[in-house]
C-alpha positions in Angstrom: -36.4 -36.1 -17.0 -35.2 -34.1 -14.1 -35.9 -35.6 -10.7 -34.8 -34.9 -7.2 -35.6 -37.4 -4.4 -35.1 -36.5 -0.7 -34.6 -39.1 2.0 -33.4 -39.3 5.6 -36.1 -37.4 7.5 -37.6 -38.6 10.7 -38.0 -37.9 14.4 -35.1 -36.6 16.3 -34.7 -35.2 19.9 -33.8 -31.6 20.5 -30.0 -31.2 20.4 -29.7 -34.1 18.0 -28.4 -34.3 14.5 -29.7 -35.6 11.2 -28.5 -36.0 7.6 -30.8 -35.7 4.7 -30.0 -36.9 1.2 -31.1 -35.6 -2.2 -30.5 -37.9 -5.1 -30.8 -36.3 -8.5 -31.2 -37.5 -12.0 -31.8 -36.1 -15.5 -29.0 -33.5 -15.3 -25.3 -33.1 -14.5 -25.1 -32.4 -10.8 -21.9 -30.3 -10.9 -23.4 -28.0 -13.5 -26.1 -26.6 -11.3 -26.6 -25.2 -7.8 -28.6 -27.2 -5.3 -30.4 -25.8 -2.3 -32.3 -27.1 0.6 -35.5 -25.4 1.7 -38.0 -26.1 4.5 -41.6 -25.4 5.1 -43.4 -25.6 8.4 -47.2 -25.8 8.6 -48.7 -22.3 8.1 -45.4 -20.8 7.1 -43.7 -19.8 3.9 -41.1 -21.9 2.3 -37.7 -20.9 3.7 -34.2 -21.3 2.3 -31.9 -23.3 4.5 -28.7 -23.5 2.5 -27.4 -23.7 -1.1 -24.2 -24.7 -2.8 -22.9 -23.0 -5.9 -22.0 -25.1 -8.9 -19.1 -22.9 -9.9 -17.0 -22.5 -6.8 -18.7 -24.6 -4.1 -19.6 -21.5 -2.0 -22.5 -22.0 0.4 -25.0 -19.5 1.5 -27.5 -19.7 4.5 -29.6 -17.5 6.8 -28.5 -16.6 10.3 -31.2 -18.9 11.7 -29.1 -22.0 10.8 -25.6 -20.6 10.9 -23.2 -23.1 12.5 -25.8 -25.8 12.5 -26.0 -27.0 8.9 -23.5 -28.3 6.3 -24.2 -29.0 2.6 -22.1 -31.3 0.6 -22.2 -32.8 -2.9 -21.0 -36.2 -4.2 -21.0 -35.8 -7.9 -20.2 -39.5 -8.5 -23.3 -40.5 -6.6 -25.4 -37.7 -7.9 -26.3 -36.9 -4.4 -26.4 -33.8 -2.2 -26.4 -34.0 1.6 -27.7 -31.8 4.3 -26.1 -32.3 7.7 -28.0 -30.7 10.5 -26.8 -30.3 14.1 -28.1 -29.0 17.4 -31.6 -29.4 16.1 -34.4 -27.3 17.7 -38.2 -27.8 17.8 -38.4 -24.8 15.4 -36.5 -26.8 12.8 -39.5 -29.1 12.4 -40.7 -28.9 8.8 -40.8 -30.6 5.5 -37.4 -30.3 3.9 -37.0 -30.0 0.1 -34.1 -30.0 -2.2 -34.2 -28.0 -5.4 -32.1 -27.3 -8.5 -31.4 -23.7 -9.5 -29.1 -20.8 -9.0 -27.1 -20.0 -5.8 -25.6 -16.6 -5.2 -27.0 -15.8 -1.8 -29.5 -17.1 0.8 -31.7 -19.3 -1.4 -35.0 -18.0 -2.5 -37.7 -20.3 -4.0 -38.0 -18.1 -7.2 -34.4 -19.0 -8.2 -35.1 -22.8 -8.3 -37.0 -24.6 -11.1 -37.1 -28.3 -10.1 -38.1 -29.6 -6.7 -38.2 -32.9 -4.8 -41.3 -34.1 -3.0 -39.9 -33.4 0.5 -39.1 -35.3 3.6 -40.5 -34.6 7.0 -38.2 -33.7 9.9 -39.7 -33.5 13.4 -37.7 -32.3 16.3 -39.4 -33.3 19.6 -38.8 -35.0 22.9 
């Protein structure tokens, strides 16, 4: 059974940093791309960053350029999202998902999702 479980969300002040974790099971992590998405209230789900399974390339939109890093620990079956210089507009529920990564991630390219973890950026 494929499962993805996010953790690490919380309240952080503007300018701060946070690391989210996505622990996966039911499939071989290094065989699939993993992406992080986020969804703020009243907004569509937005791709944050993905990491390709084949060559480790990463793709992300300009809105997070220079502020996010994705990494993968295959031995721990875990993917991490490091976020820096957080802004109030980064407030959202963050999801990890399994799928296909060849550009800025789009929800339609991902078939399994975690339940999400809340990130709130506020002073």
